[in-house]
Amino acid sequence: MDEVLLRSLTPSVLAVLVRRGADFAAAEDAVQDALVEAVRVWPDGQPRDPKGWLITVAWRRFLDATRADTARRRREDLVEEEPAPGPAPAADDTLQLYFLCAHPSLSPSAAVALTLRAVGGLTTRQIARAYLVPEATMAQRISRAKRTVSGVRFDQPGDVATVLRVLYLVFNEGYSGDVDLAAEAIRLTRQLAASIDHPEVAGLLALMLLHHARRAARTAPDGSLVPLAEQDRGRWDTASIAEGVAILQAALARDRLGEFQAQAAIAALHGDARSAEETDWVQIVEWYDELARLTDSPVVRLNRAVAVGEADGPRAGLAALAALDAALPRYAAVAAYLHERDGDLETAARLYVEAAGKAPDTAERDHLTRQAARLNTRRRP
């Protein structure tokens, strides 16, 4: 049974139900029921038209739920609108569904969380980690968003900024998390860039291409993480880097700087360096200053501390780090790296162990544990 196919079809099926009059929460429940039914029956023989099968089953489940709800008996007339048998349209509704989920009745943060959960396929835990909030808090946020849009007609699509935020978070989870969504995020951002002339859309596409270009070099054959400075740059996708840089330059030329363009500029400076030693860290710090001005993000300031440590020395980096909250994710890992570069191996080893205990995934935890072990070995007489 093809789980990847099911995941790829889910947004289109959900969009069809919403367009036919189902409120979002009920449509999502019906689609989930259809997916469960597919998991049960498809192993005995996958239908020739999987999308059409899912639409038919989901619509019937929605109608069944509607009939059972006396408060919604006015929707009985929707029975006549059941999709006719035959192949379903091949149109890709995913990007449209992203805009529909960014409904004006929702705050941007609620719209992003709802879209990531319902369309992006991320778990509540993954979304909470991206937002630096407890899982229970994010679960409540998503539940409130569903209640807000329950019964709302999705004829007022949301704004581009919210959709960009969703695509960015989906890409990040796909790039470094448990679910491979990076290629899908790039595909949708290409669609958006082709339909909307907006420098931040171009900036996000450039950022994705520049990061994705380094993906093959990020892990060793055994699955362990390879830090940027140690990556084999011969494995970087130079065509993607060139495309990303060209898209970014065109966007920057319009003089409407946004956070995605600033992030892409940083990624471009890394991509342009033939070796780690040739990286222009002074320019990277300047771009982080711009990014911090645009976002006031503590995570941006954490990354800036690393760049300052490279440009002006580890003690300057530690001074920049001291101004931040030690509870930030990866704070201990950054502090460990800067202390190691400053020659304080004992403190660095202790901080690597602390960082490993807070790592969000196994690969990062193992990498930090190895770093601590390496320093402890060097310190032995």
Short mmCIF file of C-alpha atoms in Angstrom, two decimals:
data_model
loop_
_atom_site.label_atom_id
_atom_site.label_comp_id
_atom_site.label_asym_id
_atom_site.label_seq_id
_atom_site.Cartn_x
_atom_site.Cartn_y
_atom_site.Cartn_z
CA MET A 1 0.00 0.00 0.00
CA ASP A 2 1.52 3.28 -1.18
CA GLU A 3 1.59 5.62 1.84
CA VAL A 4 3.47 8.30 -0.13
CA LEU A 5 0.66 8.34 -2.70
CA LEU A 6 -1.94 8.69 0.05
CA ARG A 7 -0.08 11.62 1.58
CA SER A 8 0.29 13.36 -1.78
CA LEU A 9 -3.43 13.00 -2.61
CA THR A 10 -4.73 14.21 0.77
CA PRO A 11 -4.59 18.00 0.06
CA SER A 12 -6.45 17.66 -3.25
CA VAL A 13 -9.17 15.50 -1.72
CA LEU A 14 -9.56 17.93 1.17
CA ALA A 15 -9.77 20.86 -1.26
CA VAL A 16 -12.54 19.16 -3.27
CA LEU A 17 -14.67 18.63 -0.15
CA VAL A 18 -14.16 22.23 0.99
CA ARG A 19 -15.13 23.58 -2.44
CA ARG A 20 -18.28 21.45 -2.39
CA GLY A 21 -19.48 23.09 0.81
CA ALA A 22 -18.00 21.05 3.66
CA ASP A 23 -16.67 23.09 6.57
CA PHE A 24 -12.98 22.55 7.14
CA ALA A 25 -13.12 20.51 10.35
CA ALA A 26 -15.77 18.13 9.00
CA ALA A 27 -13.95 17.79 5.69
CA GLU A 28 -10.70 16.94 7.45
CA ASP A 29 -12.43 14.29 9.56
CA ALA A 30 -14.02 12.77 6.45
CA VAL A 31 -10.71 12.66 4.59
CA GLN A 32 -9.01 11.00 7.55
CA ASP A 33 -11.78 8.38 7.58
CA ALA A 34 -11.23 7.78 3.87
CA LEU A 35 -7.49 7.37 4.42
CA VAL A 36 -8.12 4.82 7.15
CA GLU A 37 -10.44 2.94 4.81
CA ALA A 38 -7.79 3.03 2.08
CA VAL A 39 -5.20 1.56 4.43
CA ARG A 40 -7.69 -1.23 5.18
CA VAL A 41 -8.80 -2.15 1.66
CA TRP A 42 -6.05 -1.08 -0.75
CA PRO A 43 -3.66 -3.93 0.13
CA ASP A 44 -6.21 -6.24 -1.57
CA GLY A 45 -6.09 -4.17 -4.74
CA GLN A 46 -5.42 -0.46 -5.33
CA PRO A 47 -8.15 1.30 -7.37
CA ARG A 48 -7.31 2.47 -10.89
CA ASP A 49 -8.22 6.06 -9.90
CA PRO A 50 -6.97 6.47 -6.30
CA LYS A 51 -7.90 10.16 -6.10
CA GLY A 52 -11.43 9.59 -7.35
CA TRP A 53 -11.84 6.69 -4.91
CA LEU A 54 -10.73 8.85 -1.97
CA ILE A 55 -13.01 11.73 -2.99
CA THR A 56 -16.02 9.43 -3.25
CA VAL A 57 -15.39 7.71 0.09
CA ALA A 58 -14.58 10.98 1.89
CA TRP A 59 -17.69 12.68 0.50
CA ARG A 60 -19.88 9.79 1.61
CA ARG A 61 -18.34 9.90 5.08
CA PHE A 62 -19.01 13.62 5.22
CA LEU A 63 -22.63 13.11 4.17
CA ASP A 64 -23.07 10.35 6.75
CA ALA A 65 -21.79 12.66 9.47
CA THR A 66 -24.00 15.46 8.20
CA ARG A 67 -27.12 13.29 8.30
CA ALA A 68 -26.34 12.25 11.86
CA ASP A 69 -26.09 15.85 13.04
CA THR A 70 -29.56 17.28 13.55
CA ALA A 71 -28.16 20.81 13.75
CA ARG A 72 -26.98 20.48 10.18
CA ARG A 73 -29.98 18.89 8.50
CA ARG A 74 -30.14 21.86 6.17
CA ARG A 75 -27.21 20.29 4.34
CA GLU A 76 -29.24 17.29 3.17
CA ASP A 77 -29.46 18.86 -0.27
CA LEU A 78 -25.73 18.23 -0.71
CA VAL A 79 -26.57 14.56 -1.32
CA GLU A 80 -27.43 15.43 -4.91
CA GLU A 81 -23.93 16.82 -5.45
CA GLU A 82 -22.05 13.56 -4.91
CA PRO A 83 -19.21 13.35 -7.44
CA ALA A 84 -20.09 11.35 -10.52
CA PRO A 85 -18.23 8.08 -11.18
CA GLY A 86 -15.16 8.27 -13.38
CA PRO A 87 -11.62 9.65 -13.23
CA ALA A 88 -11.09 12.66 -10.98
CA PRO A 89 -9.55 15.87 -12.38
CA ALA A 90 -5.77 15.88 -12.32
CA ALA A 91 -5.50 19.47 -11.08
CA ASP A 92 -3.16 20.14 -8.16
CA ASP A 93 -5.19 21.86 -5.45
CA THR A 94 -2.47 21.89 -2.79
CA LEU A 95 -1.35 25.51 -3.15
CA GLN A 96 -4.97 26.69 -3.30
CA LEU A 97 -5.63 24.81 -0.08
CA TYR A 98 -2.69 26.58 1.57
CA PHE A 99 -4.36 29.91 0.76
CA LEU A 100 -7.76 28.71 1.94
CA CYS A 101 -6.32 27.63 5.29
CA ALA A 102 -4.82 31.11 5.69
CA HIS A 103 -8.38 32.39 6.15
CA PRO A 104 -8.90 36.03 7.25
CA SER A 105 -10.87 34.81 10.28
CA LEU A 106 -7.68 33.27 11.69
CA SER A 107 -4.64 34.98 13.12
CA PRO A 108 -1.47 34.33 11.09
CA SER A 109 -0.03 32.03 13.77
CA ALA A 110 -3.27 30.01 13.97
CA ALA A 111 -3.51 29.77 10.18
CA VAL A 112 0.06 28.52 9.93
CA ALA A 113 -0.47 25.90 12.63
CA LEU A 114 -3.71 24.67 11.07
CA THR A 115 -2.21 24.40 7.59
CA LEU A 116 0.89 22.59 8.80
CA ARG A 117 -1.30 20.06 10.59
CA ALA A 118 -4.06 19.59 8.01
CA VAL A 119 -2.19 20.03 4.72
CA GLY A 120 1.51 19.77 5.48
CA GLY A 121 1.17 16.47 7.31
CA LEU A 122 3.25 17.55 10.31
CA THR A 123 2.47 16.26 13.77
CA THR A 124 1.48 18.59 16.59
CA ARG A 125 4.85 17.88 18.21
CA GLN A 126 6.77 18.90 15.08
CA ILE A 127 4.79 22.14 14.77
CA ALA A 128 5.28 22.93 18.47
CA ARG A 129 9.02 22.43 18.07
CA ALA A 130 9.11 24.82 15.11
CA TYR A 131 7.30 27.47 17.18
CA LEU A 132 9.33 26.86 20.36
CA VAL A 133 6.18 26.19 22.43
CA PRO A 134 4.98 23.15 24.46
CA GLU A 135 3.10 20.49 22.52
CA ALA A 136 -0.03 20.98 24.65
CA THR A 137 -0.05 24.70 23.83
CA MET A 138 0.14 23.97 20.11
CA ALA A 139 -2.60 21.34 20.34
CA GLN A 140 -4.91 23.94 21.91
CA ARG A 141 -4.00 26.48 19.22
CA ILE A 142 -4.87 24.04 16.44
CA SER A 143 -8.14 23.05 18.13
CA ARG A 144 -9.15 26.71 18.46
CA ALA A 145 -8.32 27.30 14.80
CA LYS A 146 -10.54 24.39 13.75
CA ARG A 147 -13.40 25.71 15.87
CA THR A 148 -12.96 29.19 14.40
CA VAL A 149 -13.26 28.03 10.80
CA SER A 150 -15.98 25.46 11.50
CA GLY A 151 -18.94 26.43 9.34
CA VAL A 152 -17.01 29.20 7.56
CA ARG A 153 -17.22 29.36 3.77
CA PHE A 154 -13.71 29.31 2.32
CA ASP A 155 -14.28 31.97 -0.33
CA GLN A 156 -11.82 34.51 1.11
CA PRO A 157 -8.29 33.19 0.71
CA GLY A 158 -5.62 34.41 3.10
CA ASP A 159 -2.56 36.53 2.42
CA VAL A 160 0.73 35.65 0.81
CA ALA A 161 2.80 36.30 3.94
CA THR A 162 0.99 33.56 5.88
CA VAL A 163 1.32 31.08 3.03
CA LEU A 164 5.04 31.85 2.78
CA ARG A 165 5.45 31.20 6.50
CA VAL A 166 3.75 27.82 6.13
CA LEU A 167 5.87 26.82 3.14
CA TYR A 168 9.04 27.87 5.00
CA LEU A 169 8.19 25.76 8.05
CA VAL A 170 7.18 22.78 5.90
CA PHE A 171 10.51 23.02 4.07
CA ASN A 172 12.46 23.22 7.34
CA GLU A 173 10.73 20.14 8.73
CA GLY A 174 11.27 18.31 5.47
CA TYR A 175 14.93 19.33 5.37
CA SER A 176 15.84 18.31 8.89
CA GLY A 177 12.94 16.37 10.38
CA ASP A 178 11.18 13.03 10.22
CA VAL A 179 9.02 13.64 7.15
CA ASP A 180 10.57 14.44 3.75
CA LEU A 181 8.56 17.46 2.67
CA ALA A 182 11.37 19.65 1.32
CA ALA A 183 10.89 18.80 -2.35
CA GLU A 184 7.13 19.36 -2.08
CA ALA A 185 7.69 22.77 -0.44
CA ILE A 186 10.04 23.76 -3.28
CA ARG A 187 7.52 22.59 -5.88
CA LEU A 188 4.71 24.65 -4.34
CA THR A 189 6.93 27.71 -3.93
CA ARG A 190 7.87 27.47 -7.62
CA GLN A 191 4.16 27.47 -8.45
CA LEU A 192 3.62 30.49 -6.25
CA ALA A 193 6.59 32.36 -7.76
CA ALA A 194 5.24 31.67 -11.25
CA SER A 195 1.84 33.14 -10.36
CA ILE A 196 2.77 36.04 -8.04
CA ASP A 197 5.38 38.74 -8.73
CA HIS A 198 6.61 39.27 -5.15
CA PRO A 199 10.26 39.66 -4.03
CA GLU A 200 9.71 37.68 -0.82
CA VAL A 201 8.24 34.76 -2.78
CA ALA A 202 11.39 34.83 -4.90
CA GLY A 203 13.49 35.16 -1.75
CA LEU A 204 11.92 32.08 -0.21
CA LEU A 205 12.40 30.04 -3.39
CA ALA A 206 16.06 31.11 -3.53
CA LEU A 207 16.53 30.20 0.14
CA MET A 208 15.04 26.74 -0.37
CA LEU A 209 17.17 26.04 -3.45
CA LEU A 210 20.37 27.17 -1.73
CA HIS A 211 19.73 25.04 1.34
CA HIS A 212 18.53 22.04 -0.64
CA ALA A 213 21.68 22.20 -2.78
CA ARG A 214 23.73 21.15 0.26
CA ARG A 215 21.47 18.34 1.36
CA ALA A 216 23.47 15.42 -0.06
CA ALA A 217 26.54 16.51 1.91
CA ARG A 218 24.77 16.96 5.26
CA THR A 219 24.99 13.31 6.28
CA ALA A 220 27.69 10.64 6.11
CA PRO A 221 26.99 7.15 4.68
CA ASP A 222 26.22 5.91 8.20
CA GLY A 223 23.57 8.62 8.64
CA SER A 224 25.61 10.81 11.00
CA LEU A 225 25.49 14.58 10.65
CA VAL A 226 28.31 16.40 8.85
CA PRO A 227 28.80 20.02 10.03
CA LEU A 228 28.85 22.69 7.31
CA ALA A 229 32.59 23.32 7.70
CA GLU A 230 33.36 19.63 7.16
CA GLN A 231 31.04 18.97 4.23
CA ASP A 232 32.38 17.76 0.87
CA ARG A 233 31.50 20.78 -1.25
CA GLY A 234 31.97 18.70 -4.35
CA ARG A 235 28.66 17.03 -3.45
CA TRP A 236 26.78 20.34 -3.41
CA ASP A 237 24.35 20.87 -6.28
CA THR A 238 26.01 23.75 -8.14
CA ALA A 239 23.11 24.14 -10.58
CA SER A 240 20.68 24.74 -7.70
CA ILE A 241 23.11 27.17 -6.09
CA ALA A 242 23.44 29.11 -9.35
CA GLU A 243 19.66 29.20 -9.81
CA GLY A 244 19.12 30.31 -6.22
CA VAL A 245 21.70 33.09 -6.49
CA ALA A 246 20.19 34.36 -9.76
CA ILE A 247 16.68 34.42 -8.30
CA LEU A 248 17.96 36.19 -5.18
CA GLN A 249 19.87 38.85 -7.12
CA ALA A 250 16.76 39.69 -9.13
CA ALA A 251 14.71 39.98 -5.92
CA LEU A 252 17.29 42.14 -4.11
CA ALA A 253 17.48 44.47 -7.11
CA ARG A 254 13.88 45.51 -6.39
CA ASP A 255 15.01 47.06 -3.07
CA ARG A 256 12.14 45.60 -1.01
CA LEU A 257 14.14 43.56 1.47
CA GLY A 258 12.34 40.94 3.55
CA GLU A 259 13.42 38.21 5.92
CA PHE A 260 13.50 35.43 3.32
CA GLN A 261 15.73 37.47 1.02
CA ALA A 262 18.07 38.17 3.95
CA GLN A 263 18.22 34.48 4.86
CA ALA A 264 18.84 33.58 1.23
CA ALA A 265 21.72 36.10 1.11
CA ILE A 266 23.37 34.32 4.04
CA ALA A 267 22.87 30.95 2.36
CA ALA A 268 24.30 32.34 -0.89
CA LEU A 269 27.49 33.48 0.88
CA HIS A 270 27.96 29.96 2.22
CA GLY A 271 27.24 28.48 -1.21
CA ASP A 272 29.69 30.85 -2.89
CA ALA A 273 32.64 29.88 -0.64
CA ARG A 274 34.93 27.29 -2.21
CA SER A 275 36.01 26.19 1.29
CA ALA A 276 34.98 26.85 4.87
CA GLU A 277 38.06 29.05 5.33
CA GLU A 278 37.02 31.29 2.43
CA THR A 279 33.57 32.03 3.86
CA ASP A 280 32.89 35.78 4.10
CA TRP A 281 31.81 35.82 7.74
CA VAL A 282 31.94 39.62 7.97
CA GLN A 283 29.24 39.92 5.31
CA ILE A 284 27.26 37.12 6.94
CA VAL A 285 27.24 39.04 10.25
CA GLU A 286 25.99 42.12 8.39
CA TRP A 287 23.15 40.10 6.87
CA TYR A 288 22.29 38.66 10.29
CA ASP A 289 22.09 42.23 11.58
CA GLU A 290 19.57 43.00 8.82
CA LEU A 291 17.66 39.81 9.58
CA ALA A 292 17.54 40.56 13.30
CA ARG A 293 16.20 44.04 12.50
CA LEU A 294 13.47 42.53 10.34
CA THR A 295 12.40 39.71 12.65
CA ASP A 296 13.69 40.39 16.18
CA SER A 297 13.97 36.60 16.43
CA PRO A 298 16.04 35.06 19.26
CA VAL A 299 16.96 32.17 16.97
CA VAL A 300 18.38 34.65 14.45
CA ARG A 301 20.45 36.25 17.22
CA LEU A 302 21.69 32.81 18.27
CA ASN A 303 22.89 32.10 14.74
CA ARG A 304 24.39 35.57 14.61
CA ALA A 305 26.50 34.76 17.67
CA VAL A 306 28.07 31.87 15.74
CA ALA A 307 28.82 34.17 12.80
CA VAL A 308 30.33 36.79 15.13
CA GLY A 309 32.51 34.07 16.63
CA GLU A 310 33.79 33.21 13.17
CA ALA A 311 34.27 36.81 12.04
CA ASP A 312 35.69 38.38 15.23
CA GLY A 313 36.87 35.43 17.30
CA PRO A 314 35.19 33.07 19.81
CA ARG A 315 35.21 35.51 22.72
CA ALA A 316 33.25 38.03 20.67
CA GLY A 317 30.82 35.23 19.84
CA LEU A 318 30.48 34.29 23.51
CA ALA A 319 29.81 37.94 24.37
CA ALA A 320 27.00 38.03 21.79
CA LEU A 321 25.68 34.75 23.16
CA ALA A 322 25.64 36.03 26.75
CA ALA A 323 22.90 38.51 25.83
CA LEU A 324 20.50 35.67 24.92
CA ASP A 325 18.27 33.35 26.92
CA ALA A 326 20.10 30.13 27.79
CA ALA A 327 16.81 28.23 27.41
CA LEU A 328 16.85 28.75 23.63
CA PRO A 329 17.01 25.53 21.60
CA ARG A 330 20.63 24.74 20.62
CA TYR A 331 21.99 27.45 22.94
CA ALA A 332 24.16 24.90 24.73
CA ALA A 333 25.46 23.51 21.42
CA VAL A 334 26.48 26.98 20.23
CA ALA A 335 28.11 27.74 23.59
CA ALA A 336 30.00 24.44 23.44
CA TYR A 337 31.34 25.20 19.96
CA LEU A 338 32.48 28.70 20.91
CA HIS A 339 34.13 27.52 24.14
CA GLU A 340 35.96 24.81 22.20
CA ARG A 341 37.26 27.39 19.72
CA ASP A 342 38.36 29.50 22.69
CA GLY A 343 40.37 26.58 24.07
CA ASP A 344 38.17 25.77 27.10
CA LEU A 345 37.77 22.06 26.34
CA GLU A 346 36.39 21.11 29.75
CA THR A 347 33.50 23.57 29.55
CA ALA A 348 32.91 22.70 25.90
CA ALA A 349 32.70 18.96 26.63
CA ARG A 350 30.22 19.56 29.47
CA LEU A 351 28.07 21.77 27.26
CA TYR A 352 28.11 19.24 24.40
CA VAL A 353 26.72 16.64 26.81
CA GLU A 354 24.06 19.11 27.97
CA ALA A 355 23.16 19.93 24.37
CA ALA A 356 22.91 16.24 23.46
CA GLY A 357 20.34 15.76 26.21
CA LYS A 358 18.17 18.49 24.64
CA ALA A 359 18.65 17.50 20.99
CA PRO A 360 15.39 17.33 18.98
CA ASP A 361 16.35 14.19 17.05
CA THR A 362 18.62 11.15 17.25
CA ALA A 363 21.09 12.25 14.57
CA GLU A 364 21.79 15.56 16.30
CA ARG A 365 22.00 13.92 19.72
CA ASP A 366 24.54 11.37 18.46
CA HIS A 367 26.61 14.10 16.78
CA LEU A 368 26.79 16.16 19.97
CA THR A 369 27.60 13.08 22.04
CA ARG A 370 30.51 12.29 19.70
CA GLN A 371 31.75 15.86 20.02
CA ALA A 372 31.80 15.55 23.81
CA ALA A 373 33.59 12.19 23.62
CA ARG A 374 36.18 13.64 21.23
CA LEU A 375 37.01 16.49 23.61
CA ASN A 376 37.11 14.22 26.65
CA THR A 377 39.60 11.99 24.83
CA ARG A 378 41.80 14.99 23.99
CA ARG A 379 41.79 16.12 27.64
CA ARG A 380 43.07 12.80 28.99
CA PRO A 381 46.76 12.76 29.94
#
